[in-house]
Coordinates of C-alpha atoms and ligand atoms in Angstrom, one line a residue:
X173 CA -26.2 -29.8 17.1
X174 CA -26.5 -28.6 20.4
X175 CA -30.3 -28.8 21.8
X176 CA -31.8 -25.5 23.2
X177 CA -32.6 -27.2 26.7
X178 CA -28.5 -27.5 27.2
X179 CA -27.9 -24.0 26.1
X180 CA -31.0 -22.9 28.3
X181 CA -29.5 -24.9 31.6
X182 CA -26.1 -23.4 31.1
X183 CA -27.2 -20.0 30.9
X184 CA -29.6 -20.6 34.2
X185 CA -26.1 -22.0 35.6
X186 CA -23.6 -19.4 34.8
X187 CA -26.8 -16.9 36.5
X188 CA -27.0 -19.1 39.3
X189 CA -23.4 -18.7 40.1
X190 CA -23.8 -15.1 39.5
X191 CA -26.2 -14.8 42.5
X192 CA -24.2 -16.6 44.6
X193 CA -21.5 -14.6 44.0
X194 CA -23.2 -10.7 44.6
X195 CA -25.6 -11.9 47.1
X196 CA -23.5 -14.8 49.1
X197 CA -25.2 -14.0 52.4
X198 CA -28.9 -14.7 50.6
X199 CA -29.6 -18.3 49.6
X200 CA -29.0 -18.6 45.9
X201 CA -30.7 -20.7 43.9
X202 CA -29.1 -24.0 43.8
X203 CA -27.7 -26.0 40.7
X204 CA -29.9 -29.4 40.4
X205 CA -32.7 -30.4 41.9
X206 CA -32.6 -34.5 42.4
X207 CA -35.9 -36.3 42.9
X208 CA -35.9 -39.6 44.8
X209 CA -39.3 -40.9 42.9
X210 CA -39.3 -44.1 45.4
X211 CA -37.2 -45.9 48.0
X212 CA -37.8 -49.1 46.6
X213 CA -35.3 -50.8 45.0
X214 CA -34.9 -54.6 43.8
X215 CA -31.5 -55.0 44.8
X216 CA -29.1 -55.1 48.1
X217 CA -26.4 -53.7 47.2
X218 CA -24.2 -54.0 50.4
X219 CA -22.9 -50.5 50.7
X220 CA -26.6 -49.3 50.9
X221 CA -27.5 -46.5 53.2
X222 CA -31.1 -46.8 52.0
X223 CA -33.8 -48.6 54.4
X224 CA -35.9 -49.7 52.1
X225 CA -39.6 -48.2 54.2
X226 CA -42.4 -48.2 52.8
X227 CA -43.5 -44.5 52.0
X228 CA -46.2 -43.1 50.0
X229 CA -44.9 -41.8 46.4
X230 CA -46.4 -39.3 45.0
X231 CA -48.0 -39.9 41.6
X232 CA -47.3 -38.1 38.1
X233 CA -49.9 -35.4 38.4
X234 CA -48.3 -34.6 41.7
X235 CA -44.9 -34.3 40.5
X236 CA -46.0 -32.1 37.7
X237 CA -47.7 -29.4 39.6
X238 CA -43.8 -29.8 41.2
X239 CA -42.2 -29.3 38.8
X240 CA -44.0 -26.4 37.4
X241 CA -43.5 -24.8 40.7
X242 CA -39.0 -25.2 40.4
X243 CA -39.3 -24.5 36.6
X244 CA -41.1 -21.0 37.4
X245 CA -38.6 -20.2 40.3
X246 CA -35.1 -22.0 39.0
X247 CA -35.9 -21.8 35.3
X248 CA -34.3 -24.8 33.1
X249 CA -32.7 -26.6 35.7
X250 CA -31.0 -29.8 35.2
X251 CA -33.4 -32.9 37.3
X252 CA -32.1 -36.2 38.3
X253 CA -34.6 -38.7 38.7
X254 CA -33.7 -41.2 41.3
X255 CA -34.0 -43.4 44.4
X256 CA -34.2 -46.4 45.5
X257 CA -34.3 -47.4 41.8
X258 CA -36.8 -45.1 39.6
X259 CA -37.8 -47.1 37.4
X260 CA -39.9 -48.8 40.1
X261 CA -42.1 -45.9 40.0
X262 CA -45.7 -46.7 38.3
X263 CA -45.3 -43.4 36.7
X264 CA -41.9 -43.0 35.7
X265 CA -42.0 -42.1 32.3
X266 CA -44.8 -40.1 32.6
X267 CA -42.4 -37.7 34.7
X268 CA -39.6 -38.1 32.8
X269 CA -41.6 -37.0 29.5
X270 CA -42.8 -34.2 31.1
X271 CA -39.7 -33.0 32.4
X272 CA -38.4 -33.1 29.2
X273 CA -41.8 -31.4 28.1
X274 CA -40.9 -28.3 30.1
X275 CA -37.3 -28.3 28.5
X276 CA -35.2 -29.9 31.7
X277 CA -32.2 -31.4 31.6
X278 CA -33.3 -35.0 32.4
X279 CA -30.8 -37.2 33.9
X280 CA -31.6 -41.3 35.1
X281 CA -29.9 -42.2 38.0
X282 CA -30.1 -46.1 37.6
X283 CA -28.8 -49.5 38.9
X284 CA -29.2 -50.8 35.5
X285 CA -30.5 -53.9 36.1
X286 CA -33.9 -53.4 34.7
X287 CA -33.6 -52.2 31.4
X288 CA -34.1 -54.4 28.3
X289 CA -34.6 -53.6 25.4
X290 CA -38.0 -52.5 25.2
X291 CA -37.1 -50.5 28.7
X292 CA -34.2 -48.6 26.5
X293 CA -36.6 -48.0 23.5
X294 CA -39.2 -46.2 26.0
X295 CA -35.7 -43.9 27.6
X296 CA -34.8 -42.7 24.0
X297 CA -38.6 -41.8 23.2
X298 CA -38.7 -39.8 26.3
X299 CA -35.6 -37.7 25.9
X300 CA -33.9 -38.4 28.7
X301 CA -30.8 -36.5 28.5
X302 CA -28.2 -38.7 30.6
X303 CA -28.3 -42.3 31.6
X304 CA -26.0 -42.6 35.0
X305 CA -25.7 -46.5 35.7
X306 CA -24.2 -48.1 38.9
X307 CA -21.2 -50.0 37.6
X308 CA -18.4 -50.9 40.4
X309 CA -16.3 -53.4 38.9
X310 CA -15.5 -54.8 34.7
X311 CA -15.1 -58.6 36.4
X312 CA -18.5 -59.8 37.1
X313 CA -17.4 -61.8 40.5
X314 CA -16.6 -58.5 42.2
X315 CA -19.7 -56.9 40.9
X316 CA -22.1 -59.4 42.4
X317 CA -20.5 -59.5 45.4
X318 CA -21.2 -55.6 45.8
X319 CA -24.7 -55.5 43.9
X320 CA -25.9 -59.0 44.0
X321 CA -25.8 -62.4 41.8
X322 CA -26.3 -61.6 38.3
X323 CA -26.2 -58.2 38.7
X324 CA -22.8 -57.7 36.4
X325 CA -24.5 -59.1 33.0
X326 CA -27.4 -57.2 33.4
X327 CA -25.5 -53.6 33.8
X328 CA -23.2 -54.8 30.7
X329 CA -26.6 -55.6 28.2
X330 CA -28.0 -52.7 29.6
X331 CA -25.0 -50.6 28.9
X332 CA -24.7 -52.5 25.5
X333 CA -28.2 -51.9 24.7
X334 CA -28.3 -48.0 26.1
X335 CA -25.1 -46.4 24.4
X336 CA -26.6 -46.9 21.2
X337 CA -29.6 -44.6 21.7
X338 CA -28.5 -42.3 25.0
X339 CA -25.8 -40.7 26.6
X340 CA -24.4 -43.1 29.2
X341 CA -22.6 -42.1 32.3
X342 CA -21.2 -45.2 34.1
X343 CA -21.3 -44.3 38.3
X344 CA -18.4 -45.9 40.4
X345 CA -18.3 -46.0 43.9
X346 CA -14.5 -46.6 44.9
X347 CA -14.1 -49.1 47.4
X348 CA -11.6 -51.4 48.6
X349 CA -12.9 -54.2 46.3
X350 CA -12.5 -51.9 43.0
X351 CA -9.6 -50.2 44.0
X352 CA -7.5 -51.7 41.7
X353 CA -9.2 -51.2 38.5
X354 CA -10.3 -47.1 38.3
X355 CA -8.3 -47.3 35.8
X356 CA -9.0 -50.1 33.5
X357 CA -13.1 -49.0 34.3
X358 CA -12.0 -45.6 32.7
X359 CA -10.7 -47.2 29.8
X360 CA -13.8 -49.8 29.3
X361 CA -15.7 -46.5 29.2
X362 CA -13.5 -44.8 26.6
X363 CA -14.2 -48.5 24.5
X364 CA -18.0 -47.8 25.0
X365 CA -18.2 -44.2 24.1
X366 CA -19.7 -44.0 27.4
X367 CA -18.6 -41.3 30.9
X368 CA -17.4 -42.6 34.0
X369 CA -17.9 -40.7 37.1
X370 CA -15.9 -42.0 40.6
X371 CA -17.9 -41.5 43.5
X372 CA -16.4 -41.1 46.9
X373 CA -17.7 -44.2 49.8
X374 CA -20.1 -43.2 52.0
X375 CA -22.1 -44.6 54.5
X376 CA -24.8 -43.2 57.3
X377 CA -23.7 -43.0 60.2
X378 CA -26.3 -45.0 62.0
X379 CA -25.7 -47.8 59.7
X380 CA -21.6 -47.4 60.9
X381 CA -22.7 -48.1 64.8
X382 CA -20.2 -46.3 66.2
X383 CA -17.0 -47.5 64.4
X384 CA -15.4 -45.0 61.8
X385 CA -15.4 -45.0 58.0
X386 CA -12.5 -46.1 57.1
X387 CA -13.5 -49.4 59.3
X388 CA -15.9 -50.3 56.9
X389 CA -15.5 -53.8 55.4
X390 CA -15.6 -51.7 52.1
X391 CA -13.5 -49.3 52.5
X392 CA -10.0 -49.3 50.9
X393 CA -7.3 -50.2 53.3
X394 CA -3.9 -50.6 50.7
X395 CA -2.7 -47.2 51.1
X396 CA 0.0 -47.6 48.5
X397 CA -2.8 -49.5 46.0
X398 CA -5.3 -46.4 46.7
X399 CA -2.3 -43.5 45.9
X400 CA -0.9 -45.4 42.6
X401 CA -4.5 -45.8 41.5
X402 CA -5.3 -42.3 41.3
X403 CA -2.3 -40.8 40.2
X404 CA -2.6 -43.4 37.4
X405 CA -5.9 -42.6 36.7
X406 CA -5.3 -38.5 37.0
X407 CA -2.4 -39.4 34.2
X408 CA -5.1 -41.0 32.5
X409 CA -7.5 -38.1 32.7
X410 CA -5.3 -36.0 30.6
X411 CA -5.5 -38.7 27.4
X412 CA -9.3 -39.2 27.9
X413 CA -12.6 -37.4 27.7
X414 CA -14.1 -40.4 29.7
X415 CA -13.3 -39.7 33.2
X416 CA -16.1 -37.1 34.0
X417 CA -14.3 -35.7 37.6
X418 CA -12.5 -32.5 37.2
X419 CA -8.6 -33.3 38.2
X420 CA -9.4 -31.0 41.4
X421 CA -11.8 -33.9 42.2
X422 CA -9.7 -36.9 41.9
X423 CA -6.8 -35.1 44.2
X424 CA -9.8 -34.4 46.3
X425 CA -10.9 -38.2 46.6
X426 CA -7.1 -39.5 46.5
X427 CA -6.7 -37.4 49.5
X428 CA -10.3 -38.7 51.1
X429 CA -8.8 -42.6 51.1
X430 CA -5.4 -42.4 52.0
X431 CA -6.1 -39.5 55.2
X432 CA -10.1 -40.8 56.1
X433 CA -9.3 -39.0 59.6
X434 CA -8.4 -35.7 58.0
X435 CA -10.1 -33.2 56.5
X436 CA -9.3 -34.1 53.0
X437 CA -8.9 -30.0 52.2
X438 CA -8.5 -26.7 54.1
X439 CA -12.1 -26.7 55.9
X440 CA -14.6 -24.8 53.4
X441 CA -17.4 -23.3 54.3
X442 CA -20.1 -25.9 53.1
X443 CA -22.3 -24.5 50.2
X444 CA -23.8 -27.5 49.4
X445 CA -27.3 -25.5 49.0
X446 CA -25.6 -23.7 45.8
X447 CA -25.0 -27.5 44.6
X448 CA -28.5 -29.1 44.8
X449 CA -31.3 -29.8 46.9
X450 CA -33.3 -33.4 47.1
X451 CA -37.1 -33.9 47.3
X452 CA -37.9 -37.2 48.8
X453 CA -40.9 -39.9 47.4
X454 CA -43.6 -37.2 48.8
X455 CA -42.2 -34.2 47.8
X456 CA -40.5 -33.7 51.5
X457 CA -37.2 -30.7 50.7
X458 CA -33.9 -31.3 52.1
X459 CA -30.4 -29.4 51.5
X460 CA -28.6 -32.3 53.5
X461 CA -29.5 -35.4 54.8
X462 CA -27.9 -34.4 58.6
X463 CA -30.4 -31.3 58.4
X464 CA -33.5 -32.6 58.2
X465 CA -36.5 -31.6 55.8
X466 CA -37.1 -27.8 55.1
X467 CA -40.6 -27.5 53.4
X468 CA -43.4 -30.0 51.7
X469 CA -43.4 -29.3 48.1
X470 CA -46.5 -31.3 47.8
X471 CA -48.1 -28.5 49.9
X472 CA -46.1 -25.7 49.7
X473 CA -44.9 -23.5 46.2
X474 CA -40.6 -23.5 46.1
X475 CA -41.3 -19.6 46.7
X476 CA -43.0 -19.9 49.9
X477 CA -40.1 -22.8 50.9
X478 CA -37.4 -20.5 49.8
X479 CA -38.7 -17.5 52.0
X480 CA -39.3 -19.5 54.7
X481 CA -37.4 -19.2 58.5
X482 CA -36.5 -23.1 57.8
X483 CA -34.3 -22.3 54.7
X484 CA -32.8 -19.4 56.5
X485 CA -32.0 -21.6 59.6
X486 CA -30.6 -24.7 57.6
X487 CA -28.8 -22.7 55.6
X488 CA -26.7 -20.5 58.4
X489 CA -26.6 -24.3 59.9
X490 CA -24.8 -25.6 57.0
X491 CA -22.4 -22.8 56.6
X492 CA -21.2 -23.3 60.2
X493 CA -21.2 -27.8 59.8
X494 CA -18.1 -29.0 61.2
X495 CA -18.1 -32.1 58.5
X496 CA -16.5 -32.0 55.0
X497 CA -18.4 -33.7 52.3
X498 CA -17.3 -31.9 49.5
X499 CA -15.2 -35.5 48.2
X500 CA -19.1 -36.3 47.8
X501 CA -20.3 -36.2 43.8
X502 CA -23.2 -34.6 45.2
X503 CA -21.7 -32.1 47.1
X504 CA -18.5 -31.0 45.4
X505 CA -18.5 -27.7 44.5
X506 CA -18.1 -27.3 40.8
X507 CA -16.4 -24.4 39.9
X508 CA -17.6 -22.4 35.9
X509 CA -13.9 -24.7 34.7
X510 CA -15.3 -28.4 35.7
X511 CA -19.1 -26.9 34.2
X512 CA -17.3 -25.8 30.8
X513 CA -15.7 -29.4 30.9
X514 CA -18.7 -31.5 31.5
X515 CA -20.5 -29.6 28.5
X516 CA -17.6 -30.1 26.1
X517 CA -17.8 -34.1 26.8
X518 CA -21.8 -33.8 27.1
X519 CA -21.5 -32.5 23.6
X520 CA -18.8 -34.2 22.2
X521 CA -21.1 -37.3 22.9
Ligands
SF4_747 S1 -29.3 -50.0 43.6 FE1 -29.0 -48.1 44.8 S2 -30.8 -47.9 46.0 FE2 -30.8 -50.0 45.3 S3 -29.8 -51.2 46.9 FE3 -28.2 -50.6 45.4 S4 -27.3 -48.7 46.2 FE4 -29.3 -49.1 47.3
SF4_748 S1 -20.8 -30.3 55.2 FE1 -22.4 -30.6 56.8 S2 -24.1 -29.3 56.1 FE2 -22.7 -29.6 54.4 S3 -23.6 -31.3 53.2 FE3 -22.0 -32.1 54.7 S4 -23.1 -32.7 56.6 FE4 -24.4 -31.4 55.3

């Protein structure tokens, strides 16, 4: 039975697209909105851009009159609810049982390693739509190294423990460590009834001091390794509904690794502002984290950021950005195909 919210958030999406396609000089309004409720986190994880400040957070009542403001502007748009690691928040399901309240799709970006069982009880009573958990590696030595000591067995109960009440999405950052097993974490998915969703490196460029990407102690250096991965795993993604990335994406990101000095396509425009925009733990609105914030939702309606100089500016900015990021999951364009896709294994779920 498919719930009303979903049918709701496609129709908002297929009109979103719409817009952006008859007005594409005019900012459209964009995808998903993604909420970073705190920077805190209780891990370390080494490929971290994060810098762990203190910073107010807004509280639930806050975030409510929020979002009321994007639900009477974007209608049913689909909210991730991240970080740092949410769950931190003092108020976390209070937001998420509102969201759900005011028919959004809900989606938990999480590291995973706080949720027992009581934790998953309270996530299935407040509708959360998607569970996305952090999981780099199926052999817990590799996964500590990247997340931390212990972190492995607490991912698997809470994965264990979540798949029975929610849909899980399993998040994968390829690195150099992991590079070897895309494959086999597609099919530990499949054998969970779970997604998996590869993610693209990335690191700030402060935190890189100078040296390049592909420099990283991270980042994948086998060349041969990297290309018969993913040519595996894009083989793979014809047998399995697992693999959440569109086949577009996975040429994308096989292209990312093996050329890091390329552009890994013909140079797009960037219309990452179609794709989402964040709010930080105050309610601060950015398109892109090189840009800079654009309004204050904790002071200002969406409507009055959205006709704002600032939105114009940043967005004529980021049409004209010399970077690509569209190997990014959170900027990668999705076209109406990967959308129809990601339903049909939402639903087949
Ligand atoms: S769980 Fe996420 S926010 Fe926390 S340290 Fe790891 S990458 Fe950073
Ligand atoms: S391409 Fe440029 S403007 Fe667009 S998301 Fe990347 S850094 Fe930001």
């Amino acid at each position: 039975m498919i719930k009303p919210k979903v049918v709701a958030a496609g129709l908002c999406f297929l009109s979103r697209r719409l817009d952006a396609v008859l007005s594409p000089l005019r900012p459209a309004r964009p995808a998903r909105v993604d909420i970073n409720l705190t920077w805190r986190c209780n891990l370390r994880c080494r490929h971290c851009f994060l810098r762990y400040q203190d910073h107010r957070e807004l509280g639930a009542e806050d975030w409510k009159k929020i979002l009321r403001s994007l639900k009477s502007h974007l209608g049913a748009f689909p909210v991730c609810l991240s970080g740092g690691e949410p769950l931190l928040h003092k108020d976390f399901f209070e937001i998420a049982r509102f969201c759900d309240e005011i028919g959004l799709i809900t989606i938990l970006s999480t590291n995973g390693t706080l949720i027992d069982s009581s934790v998953a009880g309270r996530l299935a009573e407040s509708n959360i739509d998607i569970v996305s958990v952090s999981l780099e590696s199926a052999r817990e030595e590799v996964q500590d190294r990247v997340r931390g000591k212990g972190s492995w067995q607490k991912i698997m109960d809470a994965v264990a423990l979540l798949k029975e009440k929610l849909p899980v999405q399993l998040s994968t950052v390829v690195m150099g460590c992991n590079i070897g097993e895309l494959c086999s974490l597609a099919d530990f998915a499949e054998k969970n009834r779970v997604h998996i969703s590869f993610q693209g490196f990335y690191c700030a460029p402060d935190q890189l001091q100078g040296s390049s990407l592909s420099e990283h102690e991270l980042w994948p250096r086998e060349k041969e390794a990297v290309a018969g991965e993913f040519d595996r795993l894009i083989a793979l993604k014809a047998k399995t509904r697992a693999v959440s990335n569109s086949v577009k994406q996975l040429k994308l990101l096989r292209e990312y690794y093996l050329f890091p000095q390329r552009l890994p396509v013909p140079k797009k425009k960037c219309r990452a502002f179609l794709r989402a925009f964040e709010l930080d733990p105050e309610g601060k609105m950015q398109f892109c984290s090189y840009g800079g914030p654009v309004g204050d939702l904790a002071r200002q309606s969406l409507r009055q950021v959205w006709a704002s100089p600032a939105v114009s500016r940043t967005v004529k900015a980021m049409v004209s950005c010399p970077k690509d990021c569209s190997y990014l999951n959170c900027r990668y364009e999705e076209g109406i195909g990967d959308y129809l896709h990601k339903l049909l294994a939402f639903l087949a779920t």
